[in-house]
XYZ file of C-alpha atoms in Angstrom:
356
model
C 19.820 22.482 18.021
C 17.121 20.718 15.746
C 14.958 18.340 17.722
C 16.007 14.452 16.991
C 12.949 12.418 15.447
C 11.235 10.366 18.473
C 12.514 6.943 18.187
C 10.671 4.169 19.889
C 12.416 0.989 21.919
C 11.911 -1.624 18.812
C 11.366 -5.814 20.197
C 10.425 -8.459 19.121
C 6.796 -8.247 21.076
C 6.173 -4.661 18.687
C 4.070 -4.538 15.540
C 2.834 -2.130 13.463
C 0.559 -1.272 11.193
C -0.025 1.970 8.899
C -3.114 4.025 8.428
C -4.733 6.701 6.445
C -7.721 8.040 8.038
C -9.999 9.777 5.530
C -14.198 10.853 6.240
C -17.042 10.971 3.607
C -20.112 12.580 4.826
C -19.007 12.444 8.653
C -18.171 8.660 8.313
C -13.952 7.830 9.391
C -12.905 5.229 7.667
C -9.246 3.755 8.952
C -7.446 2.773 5.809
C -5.017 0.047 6.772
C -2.091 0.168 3.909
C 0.811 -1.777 5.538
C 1.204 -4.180 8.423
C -1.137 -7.495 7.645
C 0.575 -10.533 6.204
C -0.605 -12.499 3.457
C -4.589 -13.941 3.973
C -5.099 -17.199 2.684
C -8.080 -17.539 0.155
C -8.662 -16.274 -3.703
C -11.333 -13.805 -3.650
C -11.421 -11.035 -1.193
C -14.326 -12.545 -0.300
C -12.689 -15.774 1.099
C -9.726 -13.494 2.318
C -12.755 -11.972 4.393
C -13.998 -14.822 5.661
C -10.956 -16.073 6.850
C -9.831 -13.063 9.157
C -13.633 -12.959 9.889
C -12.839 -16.189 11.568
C -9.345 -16.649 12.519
C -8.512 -12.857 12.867
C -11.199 -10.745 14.324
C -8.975 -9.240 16.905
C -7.612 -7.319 14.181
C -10.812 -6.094 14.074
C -11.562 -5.058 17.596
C -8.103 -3.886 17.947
C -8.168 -0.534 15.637
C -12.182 0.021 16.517
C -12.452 -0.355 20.360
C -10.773 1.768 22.889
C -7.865 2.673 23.969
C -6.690 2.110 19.800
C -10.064 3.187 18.408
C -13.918 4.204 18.335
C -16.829 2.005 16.994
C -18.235 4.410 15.488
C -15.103 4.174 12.360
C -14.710 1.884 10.346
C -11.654 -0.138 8.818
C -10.848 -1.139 5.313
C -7.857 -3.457 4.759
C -6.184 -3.320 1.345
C -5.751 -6.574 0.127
C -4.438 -8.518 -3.078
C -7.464 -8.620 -5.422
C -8.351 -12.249 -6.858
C -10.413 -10.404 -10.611
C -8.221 -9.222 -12.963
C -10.359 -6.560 -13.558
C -9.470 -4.831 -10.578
C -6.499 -3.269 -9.150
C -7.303 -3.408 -5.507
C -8.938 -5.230 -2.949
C -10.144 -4.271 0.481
C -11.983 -6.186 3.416
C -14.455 -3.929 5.203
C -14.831 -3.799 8.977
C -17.201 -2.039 11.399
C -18.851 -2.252 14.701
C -21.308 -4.931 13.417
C -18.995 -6.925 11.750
C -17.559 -7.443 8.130
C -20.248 -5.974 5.365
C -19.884 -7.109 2.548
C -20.107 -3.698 0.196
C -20.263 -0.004 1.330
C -20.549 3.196 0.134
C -18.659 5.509 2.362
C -16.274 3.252 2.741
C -15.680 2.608 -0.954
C -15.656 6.395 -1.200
C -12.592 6.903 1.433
C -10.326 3.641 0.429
C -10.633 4.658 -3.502
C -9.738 8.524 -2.263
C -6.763 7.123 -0.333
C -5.581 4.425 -3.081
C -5.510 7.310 -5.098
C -3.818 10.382 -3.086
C -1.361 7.617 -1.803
C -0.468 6.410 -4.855
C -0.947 2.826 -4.061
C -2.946 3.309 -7.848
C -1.122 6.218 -9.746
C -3.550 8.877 -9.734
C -4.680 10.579 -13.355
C -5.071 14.377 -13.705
C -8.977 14.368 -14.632
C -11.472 11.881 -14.752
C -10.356 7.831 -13.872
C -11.751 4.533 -13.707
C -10.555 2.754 -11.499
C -12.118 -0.985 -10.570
C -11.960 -2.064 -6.694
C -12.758 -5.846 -5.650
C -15.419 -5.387 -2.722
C -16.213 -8.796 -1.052
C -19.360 -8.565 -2.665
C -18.187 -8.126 -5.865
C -16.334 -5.435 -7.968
C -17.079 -1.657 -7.700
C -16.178 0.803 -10.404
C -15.748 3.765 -9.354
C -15.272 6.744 -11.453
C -12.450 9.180 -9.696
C -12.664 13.452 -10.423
C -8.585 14.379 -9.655
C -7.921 17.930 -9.876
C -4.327 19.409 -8.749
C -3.175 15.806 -6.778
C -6.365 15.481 -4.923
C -9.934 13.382 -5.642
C -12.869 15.735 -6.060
C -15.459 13.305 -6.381
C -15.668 9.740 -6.547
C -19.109 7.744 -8.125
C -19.153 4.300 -7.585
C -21.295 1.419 -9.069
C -21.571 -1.835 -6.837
C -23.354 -5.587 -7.229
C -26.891 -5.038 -7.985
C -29.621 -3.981 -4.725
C -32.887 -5.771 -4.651
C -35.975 -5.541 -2.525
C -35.981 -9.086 -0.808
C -39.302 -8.399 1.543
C -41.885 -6.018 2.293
C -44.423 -5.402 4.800
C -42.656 -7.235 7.214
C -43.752 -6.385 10.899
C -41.583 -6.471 14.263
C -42.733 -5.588 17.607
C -40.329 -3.231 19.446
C -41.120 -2.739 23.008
C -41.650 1.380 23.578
C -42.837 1.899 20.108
C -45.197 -1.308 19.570
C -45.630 -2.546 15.836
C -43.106 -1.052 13.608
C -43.447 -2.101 9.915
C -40.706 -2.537 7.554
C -39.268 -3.927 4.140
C -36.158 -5.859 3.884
C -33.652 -5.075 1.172
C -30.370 -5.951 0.143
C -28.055 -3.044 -0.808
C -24.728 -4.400 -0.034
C -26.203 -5.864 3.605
C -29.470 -6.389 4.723
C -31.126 -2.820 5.212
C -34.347 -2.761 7.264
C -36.753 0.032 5.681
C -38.819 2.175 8.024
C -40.662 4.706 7.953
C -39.288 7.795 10.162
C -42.058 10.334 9.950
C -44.729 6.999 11.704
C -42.198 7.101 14.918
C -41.582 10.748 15.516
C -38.358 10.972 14.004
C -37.553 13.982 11.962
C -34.007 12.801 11.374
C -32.210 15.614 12.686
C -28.573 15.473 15.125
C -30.657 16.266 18.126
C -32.254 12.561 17.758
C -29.511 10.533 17.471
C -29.457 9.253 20.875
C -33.001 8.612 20.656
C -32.416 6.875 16.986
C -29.660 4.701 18.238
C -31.831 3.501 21.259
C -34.726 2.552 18.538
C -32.435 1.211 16.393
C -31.022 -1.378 18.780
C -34.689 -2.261 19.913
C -35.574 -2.743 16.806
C -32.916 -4.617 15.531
C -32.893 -7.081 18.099
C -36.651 -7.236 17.272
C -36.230 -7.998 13.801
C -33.845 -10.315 13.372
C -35.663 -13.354 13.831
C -38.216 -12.458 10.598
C -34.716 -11.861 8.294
C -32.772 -13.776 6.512
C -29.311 -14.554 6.747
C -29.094 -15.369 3.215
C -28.421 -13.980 -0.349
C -28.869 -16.021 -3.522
C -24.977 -15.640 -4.658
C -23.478 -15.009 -2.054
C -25.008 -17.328 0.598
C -24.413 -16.575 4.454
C -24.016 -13.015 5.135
C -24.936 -13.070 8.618
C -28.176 -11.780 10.932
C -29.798 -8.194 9.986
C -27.121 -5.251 10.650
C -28.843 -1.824 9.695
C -31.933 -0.429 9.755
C -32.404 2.511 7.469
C -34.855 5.393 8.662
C -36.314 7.188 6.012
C -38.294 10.781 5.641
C -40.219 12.267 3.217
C -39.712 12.914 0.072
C -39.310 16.186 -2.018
C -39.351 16.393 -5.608
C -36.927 18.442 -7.054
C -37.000 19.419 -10.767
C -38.059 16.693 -13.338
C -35.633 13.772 -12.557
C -34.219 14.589 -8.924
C -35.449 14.221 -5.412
C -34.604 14.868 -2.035
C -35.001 13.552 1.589
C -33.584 13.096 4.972
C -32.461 9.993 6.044
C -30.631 7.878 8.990
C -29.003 4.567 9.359
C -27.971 2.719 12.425
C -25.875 -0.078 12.757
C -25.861 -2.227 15.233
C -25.033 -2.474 17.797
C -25.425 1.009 18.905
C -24.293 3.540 15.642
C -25.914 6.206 13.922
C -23.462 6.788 10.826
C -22.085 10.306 10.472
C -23.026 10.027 6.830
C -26.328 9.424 5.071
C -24.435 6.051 3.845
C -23.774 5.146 0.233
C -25.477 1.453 1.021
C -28.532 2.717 2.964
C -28.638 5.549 -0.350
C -28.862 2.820 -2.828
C -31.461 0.662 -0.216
C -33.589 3.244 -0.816
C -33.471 3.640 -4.728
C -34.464 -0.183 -4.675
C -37.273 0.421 -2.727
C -38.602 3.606 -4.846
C -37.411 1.666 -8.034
C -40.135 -1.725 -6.745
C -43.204 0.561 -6.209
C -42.503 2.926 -9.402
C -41.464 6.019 -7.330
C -38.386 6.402 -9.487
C -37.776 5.509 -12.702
C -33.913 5.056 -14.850
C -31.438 8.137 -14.764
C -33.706 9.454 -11.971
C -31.538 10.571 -8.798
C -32.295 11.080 -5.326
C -30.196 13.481 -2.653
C -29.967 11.660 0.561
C -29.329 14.207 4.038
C -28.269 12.669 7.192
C -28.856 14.068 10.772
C -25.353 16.128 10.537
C -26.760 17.683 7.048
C -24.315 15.530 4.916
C -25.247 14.599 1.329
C -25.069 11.515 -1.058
C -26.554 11.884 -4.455
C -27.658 8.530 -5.566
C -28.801 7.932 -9.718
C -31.310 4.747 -10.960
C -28.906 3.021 -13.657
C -31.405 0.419 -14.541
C -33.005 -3.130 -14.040
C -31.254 -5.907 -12.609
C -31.901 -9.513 -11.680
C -30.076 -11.169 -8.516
C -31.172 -15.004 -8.853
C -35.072 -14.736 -8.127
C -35.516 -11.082 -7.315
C -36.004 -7.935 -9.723
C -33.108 -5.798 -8.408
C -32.017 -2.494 -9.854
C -28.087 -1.094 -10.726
C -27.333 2.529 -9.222
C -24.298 5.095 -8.236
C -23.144 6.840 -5.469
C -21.720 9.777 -5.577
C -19.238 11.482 -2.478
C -16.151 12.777 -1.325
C -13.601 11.851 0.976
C -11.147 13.751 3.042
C -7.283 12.876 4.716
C -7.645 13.374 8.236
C -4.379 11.543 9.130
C -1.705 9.510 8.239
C -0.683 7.627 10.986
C 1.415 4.167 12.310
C -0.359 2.602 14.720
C 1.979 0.395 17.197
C 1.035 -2.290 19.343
C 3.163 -4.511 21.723
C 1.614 -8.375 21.753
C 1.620 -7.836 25.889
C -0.672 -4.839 26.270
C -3.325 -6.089 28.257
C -6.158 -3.828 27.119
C -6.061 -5.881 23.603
C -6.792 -9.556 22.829
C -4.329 -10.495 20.914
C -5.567 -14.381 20.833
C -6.831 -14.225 17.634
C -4.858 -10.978 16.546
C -1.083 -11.795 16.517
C -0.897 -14.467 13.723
C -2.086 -11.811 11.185
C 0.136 -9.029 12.080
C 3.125 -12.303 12.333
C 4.834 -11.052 9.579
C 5.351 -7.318 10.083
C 7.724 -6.574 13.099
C 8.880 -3.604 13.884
């Protein structure tokens, strides 16, 4: 006899939301395509802020344990407010809500794509996401039903300090340049601490970065010229040497950490483009130049120089990220309002309008 489908005990206490996980470079990102209600606010940007601040258990629901791991991410689909784009989606990791990134952007354009939630073209497509900083367009390579590649092109990054100093106990004074890619990146040097950005160190990386961070913060702004409060310093970007390859492309090795406590999988599309700014302000790289970032678990971006850029004051600089994303599961994710390993104080009004 043919085994009956498992059917679970539906009340009114259940919700549910669904899921595609998908990875680019190492990174999970947990797609969330059903389950949330309507946010208020136009932009995705004010959709952000508002479950930043009325519905962060969301959040910490599908990230912490038992339900998650901090080091994914989440990206909620969402109704986009430019008519430009045809999606929207709300980033969430371990630090927080950033406003742009790269890996992410990577995995929710794969999955709007594979899942038709955006018909999918045979070949190459444009397709045009609203980020909350901002619209990416992202140019899809779809081959047989599935994404091949995906290049995106985000909000402008700028170099918004340099030669900034904090004093991290352990390592003593650790210089760095502050620049927006996205979020506020922290730029330091790897080679000057030891690091030779490699999986073995990522313990050792994610105990610097936290130091450091916590360090930091006080010297960096919480504000961007457009945008205006994004929050206290979330990454630190640790960056190797450089190797030229060819005539226009270079290569190096590279780690990010977010706080508090991650080394990303990935070499990160955001901390990528961070470090195009940078080469682009002192001259190390010039337009249609490109640069192969490698992070400690041998994962590649390739990042390309579009051009100049302004962002209010600063001289910032235009780029794309190129990546691929993988399904790792489709899933529905169920959660009764009484479990008492989640807070569901400031969870249960979003998921309202979904029972089971």
């Amino acid at each position: 006899m043919p085994k009956q489908p498992f059917r679970y005990q539906q009340h009114e206490r259940m919700r549910a939301v669904e899921l595609v996980d998908m990875q680019s470079g190492g990174d999970v990102s947990r797609i969330v395509t059903r389950g949330v209600g309507h946010l208020p606010g136009g932009s995705v940007l004010e959709q952000m802020r508002y479950i930043q601040k009325y519905g962060d258990g969301f959040r910490r629901w599908l990230l912490n344990e038992p339900y998650g791991d901090p080091f994914m991410s989440v990206d909620l689909i969402v109704p986009p407010d430019n008519p430009k784009a045809q999606a929207g989606y709300i980033i969430m990791e371990a630090m927080g809500y950033p406003l742009y990134s790269g890996s992410n952007t990577i995995c929710t354009a794969t999955a709007i794509l594979e899942n038709g939630i955006v018909p999918m073209e045979e070949g190459e497509q444009l397709l045009v996401l609203e980020s909350p900083a901002g619209l990416a367009y992202i140019n899809a390579r779809n081959r047989n039903g599935r994404v091949e590649s995906i290049t995106t092109r985000s909000e402008p990054a700028f170099v918004s300090a340099q030669d900034l100093v904090a004093y991290v106990p352990g390592f003593g004074q650790v210089p760095f340049d502050l620049v927006w890619s996205g979020a506020y990146f922290a730029m330091v040097d790897a080679s000057a601490l030891g690091f030779g950005l490699v999986s073995d160190e990522m313990p050792a990386m994610a105990t610097f970065g936290r130091a450091f961070v916590e360090a930091a913060r006080p010297a960096v702004t919480q504000e961007h010229p457009d945008l205006g409060h994004v929050g206290p310093l979330p990454f630190a970007h640790l960056m190797g040497p450089v190797e030229r390859l060819g005539s226009d492309g270079f290569r190096s090795r590279s780690a990010t950490y977010v706080h508090p406590g991650v080394i990303c999988r990935s070499p990160t599309g955001t901390g990528t483009s961070a470090r195009l700014a940078l080469m682009y302000h002192r001259g190390e790289i010039r337009d249609g130049q490109w640069l192969e970032t490698i992070s400690p678990r041998g994962s590649t971006f390739a990042g390309k120089v579009l051009g100049a850029a302004q962002v209010g004051s600063y001289r910032g600089m235009s780029s794309e990220i190129t990546g691929r994303a993988w399904t790792i599961a489709r899933s529905e994710v169920l959660l009764d309002l009484d479990d008492p390993m989640v807070d569901v104080s400031d969870l249960e009004g979003v998921l309202n309008s979904h029972q089971i």
